[in-house]
Coordinates of C-alpha atoms in Angstrom, one line a residue:
X1 CA 178.9 102.7 -112.9
X2 CA 175.6 104.6 -113.7
X3 CA 172.9 106.0 -111.5
X4 CA 169.3 105.4 -112.6
X5 CA 167.3 108.5 -111.9
X6 CA 163.7 109.6 -112.1
X7 CA 162.1 113.1 -112.0
X8 CA 159.9 113.9 -109.0
X9 CA 157.9 117.1 -109.4
X10 CA 157.9 119.2 -106.2
X11 CA 156.5 122.7 -105.6
X12 CA 158.3 125.0 -103.3
X13 CA 157.7 128.6 -102.1
X14 CA 160.7 130.6 -103.1
X15 CA 159.5 133.8 -101.5
X16 CA 156.4 135.2 -99.7
X17 CA 155.3 138.7 -98.8
X18 CA 152.3 140.5 -97.5
X19 CA 151.4 144.2 -97.6
X20 CA 148.4 146.1 -96.4
X21 CA 147.1 149.3 -98.1
X22 CA 144.4 151.8 -97.4
X23 CA 142.3 152.9 -100.4
X24 CA 140.0 155.9 -100.1
X25 CA 138.3 158.4 -102.3
X26 CA 135.3 160.6 -102.5
X27 CA 133.1 159.6 -105.4
X28 CA 130.5 161.7 -107.2
X29 CA 127.2 159.9 -108.0
X30 CA 126.8 159.9 -111.8
X31 CA 124.2 162.2 -113.4
X32 CA 122.3 159.2 -114.6
X33 CA 121.6 158.1 -111.1
X34 CA 119.1 159.8 -108.6
X35 CA 120.1 161.6 -105.4
X36 CA 120.9 159.3 -102.5
X37 CA 118.9 159.6 -99.2
X38 CA 120.3 156.5 -97.4
X39 CA 122.8 153.7 -98.1
X40 CA 121.4 150.2 -97.9
X41 CA 123.9 147.5 -99.0
X42 CA 127.4 147.5 -100.4
X43 CA 129.9 145.0 -101.6
X44 CA 133.5 145.1 -102.9
X45 CA 136.1 143.0 -104.6
X46 CA 139.7 143.4 -105.8
X47 CA 140.8 142.8 -109.4
X48 CA 144.5 142.1 -110.0
X49 CA 145.3 143.4 -113.5
X50 CA 149.1 143.1 -113.7
X51 CA 152.0 141.7 -111.8
X52 CA 155.5 142.8 -112.9
X53 CA 158.4 141.0 -111.4
X54 CA 161.9 142.4 -111.1
X55 CA 164.9 141.6 -108.8
X56 CA 163.6 141.4 -105.2
X57 CA 160.4 143.3 -106.1
X58 CA 156.9 142.7 -107.5
X59 CA 154.8 145.6 -108.8
X60 CA 151.1 144.9 -108.4
X61 CA 148.5 146.9 -110.3
X62 CA 144.7 146.5 -109.9
X63 CA 141.4 148.0 -108.8
X64 CA 139.2 147.8 -105.8
X65 CA 135.6 147.7 -107.2
X66 CA 132.6 148.7 -105.1
X67 CA 128.9 148.4 -105.7
X68 CA 126.3 150.3 -103.6
X69 CA 122.5 150.0 -103.2
X70 CA 120.9 153.1 -101.9
X71 CA 117.5 154.6 -101.1
X72 CA 116.8 157.3 -103.7
X73 CA 115.9 160.8 -102.4
X74 CA 113.8 161.9 -105.4
X75 CA 111.7 158.7 -105.5
X76 CA 110.4 159.1 -102.0
X77 CA 109.8 162.9 -102.4
X78 CA 107.9 162.7 -105.6
X79 CA 105.8 159.6 -105.2
X80 CA 105.5 159.1 -101.4
X81 CA 107.1 155.6 -101.7
X82 CA 110.6 154.3 -101.4
X83 CA 112.7 153.8 -104.5
X84 CA 116.2 152.4 -104.7
X85 CA 119.1 152.7 -107.1
X86 CA 122.6 151.3 -107.4
X87 CA 126.0 152.7 -108.3
X88 CA 129.3 151.1 -109.1
X89 CA 132.8 152.5 -109.1
X90 CA 136.4 151.6 -108.6
X91 CA 139.7 152.8 -107.0
X92 CA 142.9 151.9 -108.8
X93 CA 146.1 151.0 -107.0
X94 CA 149.7 150.5 -107.9
X95 CA 151.8 148.8 -105.2
X96 CA 155.5 147.9 -105.2
X97 CA 156.2 145.0 -102.8
X98 CA 159.6 143.8 -101.6
X99 CA 160.1 140.0 -102.1
X100 CA 163.6 138.8 -101.3
X101 CA 165.2 136.5 -103.8
X102 CA 162.8 136.8 -106.7
X103 CA 164.0 137.6 -110.2
X104 CA 162.5 138.8 -113.4
X105 CA 160.6 136.0 -115.1
X106 CA 159.5 134.4 -111.8
X107 CA 155.8 133.6 -111.4
X108 CA 154.3 135.5 -108.5
X109 CA 150.7 134.8 -107.5
X110 CA 148.6 137.4 -105.6
X111 CA 145.8 136.7 -103.3
X112 CA 143.8 139.5 -101.7
X113 CA 141.6 140.1 -98.7
X114 CA 139.2 143.1 -98.5
X115 CA 139.4 143.4 -94.8
X116 CA 137.3 146.6 -94.3
X117 CA 135.0 148.4 -96.7
X118 CA 133.3 151.5 -95.4
X119 CA 131.0 153.5 -97.6
X120 CA 129.5 156.7 -96.2
X121 CA 127.1 159.4 -97.6
X122 CA 128.7 162.8 -97.6
X123 CA 125.7 164.4 -99.3
X124 CA 123.1 163.3 -101.7
X125 CA 125.5 163.4 -104.6
X126 CA 128.8 162.2 -103.0
X127 CA 130.0 159.0 -101.4
X128 CA 133.0 158.5 -99.1
X129 CA 134.8 155.2 -99.9
X130 CA 137.4 153.8 -97.5
X131 CA 138.8 150.3 -97.6
X132 CA 141.7 148.3 -96.2
X133 CA 143.1 145.7 -98.7
X134 CA 145.7 143.1 -97.8
X135 CA 147.8 141.6 -100.7
X136 CA 149.4 138.2 -100.1
X137 CA 152.1 137.4 -102.6
X138 CA 153.9 134.1 -103.2
X139 CA 156.5 133.1 -105.7
X140 CA 156.3 129.4 -106.3
X141 CA 158.7 127.3 -108.3
X142 CA 158.2 123.8 -109.8
X143 CA 161.3 121.7 -109.2
X144 CA 162.1 118.6 -111.1
X145 CA 164.1 116.7 -108.5
X146 CA 166.3 114.1 -110.1
X147 CA 166.3 111.3 -107.6
X148 CA 168.5 108.3 -107.8
X149 CA 166.4 105.1 -107.6
X150 CA 168.8 102.4 -108.8
X151 CA 172.4 101.7 -109.7
X152 CA 173.9 99.8 -112.6
X153 CA 177.5 98.6 -112.1
X154 CA 179.7 96.0 -113.8
X155 CA 182.0 95.8 -110.8
X156 CA 181.0 94.4 -107.4
X157 CA 179.3 97.1 -105.4
X158 CA 176.8 97.1 -102.5
X159 CA 173.9 99.6 -102.4
X160 CA 170.7 99.9 -100.3
X161 CA 167.5 101.8 -100.7
X162 CA 164.9 103.4 -98.5
X163 CA 161.1 103.7 -99.2
X164 CA 159.4 107.0 -98.9
X165 CA 155.7 107.8 -99.0
X166 CA 155.3 111.1 -100.8
X167 CA 152.7 113.3 -102.5
X168 CA 154.2 114.3 -105.9
X169 CA 152.8 117.2 -107.9
X170 CA 151.4 115.9 -111.2
X171 CA 149.4 118.9 -112.5
X172 CA 149.6 122.6 -111.9
X173 CA 147.6 125.0 -114.0
X174 CA 144.9 127.7 -114.1
X175 CA 141.5 127.3 -115.6
X176 CA 138.0 128.7 -115.7
X177 CA 134.8 126.8 -114.9
X178 CA 131.7 128.4 -116.2
X179 CA 128.3 127.8 -114.6
X180 CA 125.4 128.8 -116.9
X181 CA 121.9 128.7 -115.3
X182 CA 118.5 130.2 -115.9
X183 CA 115.6 130.7 -113.5
X184 CA 112.0 131.7 -114.3
X185 CA 110.3 133.7 -111.6
X186 CA 107.2 132.2 -110.1
X187 CA 103.8 133.0 -111.6
X188 CA 102.7 135.1 -108.6
X189 CA 105.6 137.6 -109.3
X190 CA 105.2 140.5 -111.7
X191 CA 107.2 140.6 -114.9
X192 CA 110.6 142.2 -114.7
X193 CA 110.9 145.8 -115.8
X194 CA 114.5 146.6 -114.6
X195 CA 117.0 144.5 -112.7
X196 CA 118.3 146.7 -109.7
X197 CA 120.6 144.4 -107.8
X198 CA 121.8 140.8 -108.0
X199 CA 124.0 138.6 -105.9
X200 CA 125.3 135.1 -106.9
X201 CA 127.4 133.2 -104.4
X202 CA 129.0 129.8 -105.0
X203 CA 128.7 127.6 -101.9
X204 CA 130.0 124.2 -100.8
X205 CA 132.1 123.8 -103.9
X206 CA 133.8 120.4 -104.1
X207 CA 136.4 119.1 -106.5
X208 CA 137.2 115.4 -107.3
X209 CA 139.8 114.1 -109.6
X210 CA 138.6 111.6 -112.2
X211 CA 140.2 110.0 -115.3
X212 CA 141.6 112.9 -117.4
X213 CA 139.1 115.3 -115.8
X214 CA 138.2 117.1 -112.6
X215 CA 134.6 117.1 -111.5
X216 CA 133.1 120.3 -109.9
X217 CA 129.9 120.5 -107.9
X218 CA 128.3 122.9 -105.5
X219 CA 125.5 125.3 -105.1
X220 CA 124.7 128.8 -106.3
X221 CA 122.8 131.1 -104.0
X222 CA 121.1 133.7 -106.2
X223 CA 119.3 136.9 -105.1
X224 CA 117.6 139.3 -107.5
X225 CA 116.0 142.6 -106.7
X226 CA 114.0 144.1 -109.6
X227 CA 111.3 146.6 -110.5
X228 CA 108.1 144.9 -111.6
X229 CA 106.2 145.9 -114.7
X230 CA 103.2 148.1 -114.1
X231 CA 102.3 151.7 -113.4
X232 CA 103.9 151.7 -109.9
X233 CA 107.0 149.6 -110.8
X234 CA 106.9 148.0 -107.3
X235 CA 110.2 146.6 -106.0
X236 CA 110.3 142.8 -106.0
X237 CA 112.8 140.3 -104.8
X238 CA 113.4 136.6 -105.7
X239 CA 115.9 134.3 -104.0
X240 CA 116.7 130.7 -104.9
X241 CA 119.4 128.1 -104.5
X242 CA 120.6 126.1 -107.6
X243 CA 122.8 123.0 -107.5
X244 CA 125.4 122.7 -110.2
X245 CA 127.8 120.0 -111.4
X246 CA 130.2 119.6 -114.3
X247 CA 133.7 118.8 -115.2
X248 CA 136.9 120.2 -116.7
X249 CA 139.2 118.4 -119.0
X250 CA 142.5 117.7 -117.3
X251 CA 144.8 115.3 -119.2
X252 CA 147.0 113.2 -116.9
X253 CA 144.5 113.2 -114.0
X254 CA 143.6 109.9 -112.5
X255 CA 141.0 108.9 -110.0
X256 CA 142.3 108.9 -106.4
X257 CA 144.6 111.9 -106.9
X258 CA 144.5 114.7 -104.4
X259 CA 143.0 118.0 -105.6
X260 CA 144.3 121.2 -104.0
X261 CA 142.2 123.7 -105.8
X262 CA 141.4 127.3 -104.9
X263 CA 138.9 129.5 -106.6
X264 CA 137.6 133.0 -106.9
X265 CA 134.2 134.0 -108.2
X266 CA 134.3 137.7 -109.1
X267 CA 133.1 137.7 -112.8
X268 CA 129.4 137.1 -113.6
X269 CA 126.9 138.2 -116.2
X270 CA 123.1 138.5 -115.5
X271 CA 120.5 139.0 -118.2
X272 CA 116.7 139.2 -118.4
X273 CA 115.0 137.6 -121.3
X274 CA 111.4 136.8 -122.3
X275 CA 109.8 133.5 -121.7
X276 CA 107.8 131.5 -124.3
X277 CA 104.9 134.0 -124.0
X278 CA 107.2 136.9 -124.7
X279 CA 107.1 138.2 -121.1
X280 CA 110.2 139.3 -119.3
X281 CA 110.3 136.5 -116.6
X282 CA 113.5 134.5 -117.2
X283 CA 116.8 135.4 -115.6
X284 CA 119.9 133.9 -117.2
X285 CA 123.3 134.2 -115.7
X286 CA 126.8 132.9 -116.1
X287 CA 129.1 132.6 -113.0
X288 CA 132.8 132.1 -113.6
X289 CA 135.0 130.2 -111.2
X290 CA 138.6 131.1 -111.7
X291 CA 140.5 128.0 -110.6
X292 CA 144.1 127.7 -109.4
X293 CA 144.6 123.9 -109.8
X294 CA 147.2 121.7 -108.1
X295 CA 146.9 118.0 -108.2
X296 CA 149.1 115.6 -106.2
X297 CA 149.5 111.8 -106.4
X298 CA 150.4 109.7 -103.4
X299 CA 153.1 107.1 -104.2
X300 CA 155.9 105.0 -102.8
X301 CA 159.3 105.6 -104.1
X302 CA 162.5 103.6 -103.4
X303 CA 165.5 105.9 -103.2
X304 CA 169.1 104.9 -103.4
X305 CA 170.4 105.8 -99.9
X306 CA 174.0 104.5 -99.7
X307 CA 176.7 102.7 -101.7
X308 CA 180.0 101.1 -100.8
X309 CA 182.5 99.2 -102.9
X310 CA 183.9 95.7 -102.4
X311 CA 186.9 96.2 -104.8
X312 CA 187.3 99.9 -105.1
X313 CA 186.5 102.9 -102.9
X314 CA 183.0 104.0 -103.7
X315 CA 181.4 107.0 -102.0
X316 CA 178.4 109.2 -102.7
X317 CA 177.8 112.9 -103.0
X318 CA 174.4 113.9 -101.5
X319 CA 172.1 116.9 -101.5
X320 CA 168.9 117.9 -99.6
X321 CA 165.6 117.5 -101.4
X322 CA 162.2 118.7 -100.2
X323 CA 159.3 116.2 -100.0
X324 CA 155.7 116.2 -98.8
X325 CA 153.2 113.6 -98.0
X326 CA 149.5 113.7 -97.1
X327 CA 149.1 113.5 -93.4
X328 CA 145.3 113.8 -93.1
X329 CA 142.2 115.1 -94.7
X330 CA 140.4 117.2 -92.0
X331 CA 136.9 118.6 -92.0
X332 CA 134.6 120.0 -89.4
X333 CA 131.7 122.3 -88.7
X334 CA 130.5 124.5 -85.9
X335 CA 127.3 126.5 -85.2
X336 CA 127.4 130.2 -84.8
X337 CA 124.8 132.7 -83.6
X338 CA 124.5 136.4 -83.1
X339 CA 122.1 139.1 -82.1
X340 CA 121.8 142.5 -83.8
X341 CA 119.8 145.7 -83.5
X342 CA 118.8 148.4 -86.0
X343 CA 120.6 151.6 -85.5
X344 CA 117.3 153.4 -85.7
X345 CA 115.3 152.3 -82.7
X346 CA 112.1 153.5 -84.2
X347 CA 112.3 151.0 -87.1
X348 CA 109.6 148.3 -87.1
X349 CA 110.9 145.4 -89.1
X350 CA 108.4 143.8 -91.5
X351 CA 110.4 141.1 -93.1
X352 CA 114.0 140.0 -94.0
X353 CA 114.6 140.1 -97.7
X354 CA 118.2 138.8 -98.0
X355 CA 121.3 138.1 -95.9
X356 CA 124.9 138.3 -97.2
X357 CA 127.8 136.8 -95.3
X358 CA 131.5 137.0 -95.6
X359 CA 133.7 134.6 -93.6
X360 CA 137.2 136.0 -92.8
X361 CA 139.9 133.9 -91.2
X362 CA 142.1 136.3 -89.2
X363 CA 144.4 133.8 -87.6
X364 CA 145.4 130.1 -87.9
X365 CA 148.1 128.3 -86.0
X366 CA 149.1 124.7 -85.1
X367 CA 147.8 123.5 -81.8
X368 CA 148.0 120.1 -80.1
X369 CA 145.9 117.8 -82.3
X370 CA 144.7 120.3 -84.8
X371 CA 144.5 123.8 -86.3
X372 CA 143.3 126.7 -84.2
X373 CA 141.2 129.0 -86.3
X374 CA 140.0 132.5 -85.4
X375 CA 138.0 135.0 -87.5
X376 CA 134.8 136.8 -88.0
X377 CA 131.7 136.5 -90.1
X378 CA 130.5 139.8 -91.5
X379 CA 126.7 140.0 -92.0
X380 CA 124.5 142.4 -94.0
X381 CA 120.8 141.8 -93.4
X382 CA 118.6 143.5 -96.0
X383 CA 115.1 144.2 -94.6
X384 CA 111.8 145.8 -95.4
X385 CA 110.0 147.8 -92.7
X386 CA 106.6 149.3 -92.2
X387 CA 107.5 152.9 -93.3
X388 CA 106.5 153.6 -96.9
X389 CA 109.0 156.5 -97.3
X390 CA 111.9 154.7 -95.6
X391 CA 110.9 151.2 -96.5
X392 CA 114.3 149.5 -96.9
X393 CA 117.4 149.3 -94.9
X394 CA 120.2 147.1 -93.7
X395 CA 121.5 145.8 -90.4
X396 CA 125.3 145.2 -90.4
X397 CA 127.0 143.1 -87.8
X398 CA 130.0 140.9 -87.1
X399 CA 130.1 137.6 -85.3
X400 CA 133.6 136.4 -84.1
X401 CA 134.4 132.7 -84.0
X402 CA 137.1 130.4 -82.7
X403 CA 137.3 126.8 -83.8
X404 CA 139.7 123.8 -83.5
X405 CA 139.9 121.8 -86.7
X406 CA 141.1 118.4 -85.7
X407 CA 144.3 117.1 -87.5
X408 CA 146.1 114.3 -85.8
X409 CA 149.9 114.4 -86.0
X410 CA 150.1 118.0 -87.3
X411 CA 153.3 119.9 -86.5
X412 CA 154.8 123.3 -87.2
X413 CA 156.5 121.8 -90.3
X414 CA 153.1 121.0 -91.9
X415 CA 151.3 122.8 -94.7
X416 CA 147.6 123.1 -94.2
X417 CA 145.6 125.3 -96.6
X418 CA 142.2 125.9 -95.0
X419 CA 139.0 126.4 -96.9
X420 CA 135.9 127.7 -95.1
X421 CA 132.4 128.7 -96.0
X422 CA 129.1 129.7 -94.4
X423 CA 125.9 127.8 -94.8
X424 CA 122.4 127.4 -93.4
X425 CA 121.9 131.1 -92.5
X426 CA 118.7 131.7 -90.6
X427 CA 117.6 135.2 -89.6
X428 CA 114.6 135.7 -87.3
X429 CA 112.9 138.9 -86.2
X430 CA 112.5 138.8 -82.5
X431 CA 111.4 142.3 -81.8
X432 CA 110.6 145.5 -83.6
X433 CA 114.3 146.3 -84.5
X434 CA 116.1 143.2 -83.4
X435 CA 117.1 140.0 -85.1
X436 CA 118.7 136.7 -84.2
X437 CA 121.2 135.1 -86.7
X438 CA 122.1 131.5 -86.8
X439 CA 124.5 129.8 -89.2
X440 CA 126.9 126.9 -89.7
X441 CA 130.5 127.3 -90.5
X442 CA 132.3 124.5 -92.5
X443 CA 136.0 124.0 -92.6
X444 CA 138.2 121.6 -94.5
X445 CA 142.0 121.2 -95.0
X446 CA 144.4 118.7 -96.5
X447 CA 147.3 118.6 -94.1
X448 CA 150.7 117.8 -95.6
X449 CA 153.8 116.8 -93.7
X450 CA 157.0 118.4 -95.2
X451 CA 160.6 117.4 -94.7
X452 CA 164.0 117.4 -96.2
X453 CA 165.7 114.1 -97.2
X454 CA 169.2 113.5 -98.3
X455 CA 169.3 112.0 -101.8
X456 CA 172.3 110.6 -103.8
X457 CA 173.4 113.0 -106.5
X458 CA 176.6 111.5 -107.7
X459 CA 178.8 108.3 -107.3
X460 CA 182.5 108.8 -106.8
X461 CA 184.8 105.8 -107.5
X462 CA 188.5 105.8 -106.6
X463 CA 191.4 103.3 -106.3
X464 CA 191.3 101.4 -103.0
X465 CA 193.4 102.6 -100.1
X466 CA 195.9 99.7 -100.0
X467 CA 197.2 100.6 -96.6
X468 CA 193.7 100.5 -95.2
X469 CA 192.9 97.3 -97.0
X470 CA 196.1 95.6 -95.7
X471 CA 195.2 96.6 -92.1
X472 CA 191.9 94.7 -92.3
X473 CA 192.1 91.1 -91.1
X474 CA 191.2 88.3 -93.5
X475 CA 189.1 86.6 -90.8
X476 CA 187.6 88.4 -87.7
X477 CA 184.9 88.0 -85.1
X478 CA 183.1 91.2 -84.7
X479 CA 180.9 92.1 -81.8
X480 CA 177.9 94.3 -82.9
X481 CA 177.7 97.7 -81.2
X482 CA 174.5 99.5 -80.2
X483 CA 172.8 101.0 -83.3
X484 CA 174.9 99.1 -85.8
X485 CA 173.5 97.1 -88.8
X486 CA 174.9 94.4 -91.1
X487 CA 175.3 97.3 -93.7
X488 CA 177.6 99.2 -91.3
X489 CA 179.7 96.1 -90.7
X490 CA 179.9 95.2 -94.4
X491 CA 180.9 98.8 -95.3
X492 CA 183.6 98.7 -92.6
X493 CA 185.2 95.5 -93.9
X494 CA 184.4 95.9 -97.7
X495 CA 182.4 92.7 -97.6
X496 CA 179.0 92.2 -99.2
X497 CA 176.0 91.9 -96.8
X498 CA 174.9 88.7 -98.6
X499 CA 178.3 87.1 -97.8
X500 CA 178.1 88.0 -94.1
X501 CA 174.6 86.5 -93.9
X502 CA 175.7 83.3 -95.7
X503 CA 178.8 82.9 -93.5
X504 CA 176.7 83.3 -90.3
X505 CA 173.6 81.5 -91.5
X506 CA 171.5 84.6 -91.0
X507 CA 168.1 84.8 -92.6
X508 CA 167.4 88.5 -92.0
X509 CA 169.4 91.7 -91.8
X510 CA 168.5 92.2 -88.2
X511 CA 171.3 92.1 -85.6
X512 CA 171.4 93.1 -82.0
X513 CA 174.1 94.7 -79.8
X514 CA 176.4 92.0 -78.5
X515 CA 175.9 89.6 -81.3
X516 CA 179.1 88.0 -82.6
X517 CA 179.5 88.1 -86.4
X518 CA 182.2 86.1 -88.3
X519 CA 183.8 88.2 -91.0
X520 CA 185.7 86.4 -93.8
X521 CA 187.3 88.7 -96.3
X522 CA 187.0 87.8 -100.0
X523 CA 184.9 84.8 -99.1

């Protein structure tokens, strides 16, 4: 007697942990940079450099990088006009995190959230950097679940199967998708002397599984602040949105599979080069999307669920196995608005140059019929005002949100990774120092139902219990009890189900409580 088995790839979380740390430092502005009069914009990100895994612990090393745009003190004093400069720096960290059950050699992934970045000006040559960083660690394991799907036996034996709808993991890997673009500034803009600040943000990124590849498409929102050529080197800005599309080779992928892909976009290169006339007017850049790829395939599998013998005693040894299936693909959007004021009430806003946004989900939980999401959108609104000596500044603000993402049938046992992004940001000046902000938040999630199922691991065959066999009548009329099936009756009397059906002229396996079934042993 031999079990026919097949491997089903499943991914399970062996251990999870989360830790929060405060990183702070006072940083001296380098000698190559001018004195600072006022801070304008800032941004930060976290680079994970090394994860060392030992028994029950993970050691995470990395750096929190920051980038600051500020109003230069010496520019305003010497020329009577505003000048800006930027500065970059980093704060290293080395954090030991307790993770119960992990062992050396396990693969631990680390996600991060820069929850609060506060940069202040101590004096014209020194900055105060404070940040709160949350590290989210997960140790995943890929399991090859050997699942019995059939049985080969030379002796008479009865077995039955059950059909499961599952989502089996077929591909898990990391990859990099590079977006290379170039833009030429419009003819009305001066040539580029020096690039001061650039921001490139991927938006509305979508993934689709095709034959042996994964398609990637989305938009890049690009903002460039530069000094123009000329005697005054006036500060200029240019903003554009560029669609992109491409694909990654992914052997084994097939159209219709489910992509579960996360990405980060922290590495980019920006370069200014001459156009065909030799003038510095072309900006080339490469944006890297670091992808964490999981691909699932929906399929039906027939599992061996039970076995009994007709001649010998046959029993099964079972174990629990974890499965998942796709419950729903959920998506939704909501409008959000806010109202902000300049800290300096004397400021008269001239125009909005650029707006950055960062959506942060602070809470997610299962509610009736969906996923309850709460969070904030942090805004930085870069503006130009009427003052020549204090021409540039930023309005910072936070807009809270609460949204119910519909997902029918979701329960606490479901897995529901949520992706969210901000789009259609519109900022309007409504008064001298006040602005209205409107935007649209987009959410999407693949919701997976997870459960444990008993699967047959081994067949045990033994000699029949002769005393038990002798006690069974050769012919009997059996009255079906509530909840019983032909399988239960056949197993009780060591009679094949097909024989019971033939004896009783039954065309299906369905019986009801109170039905009388004729049992003929060895018929």
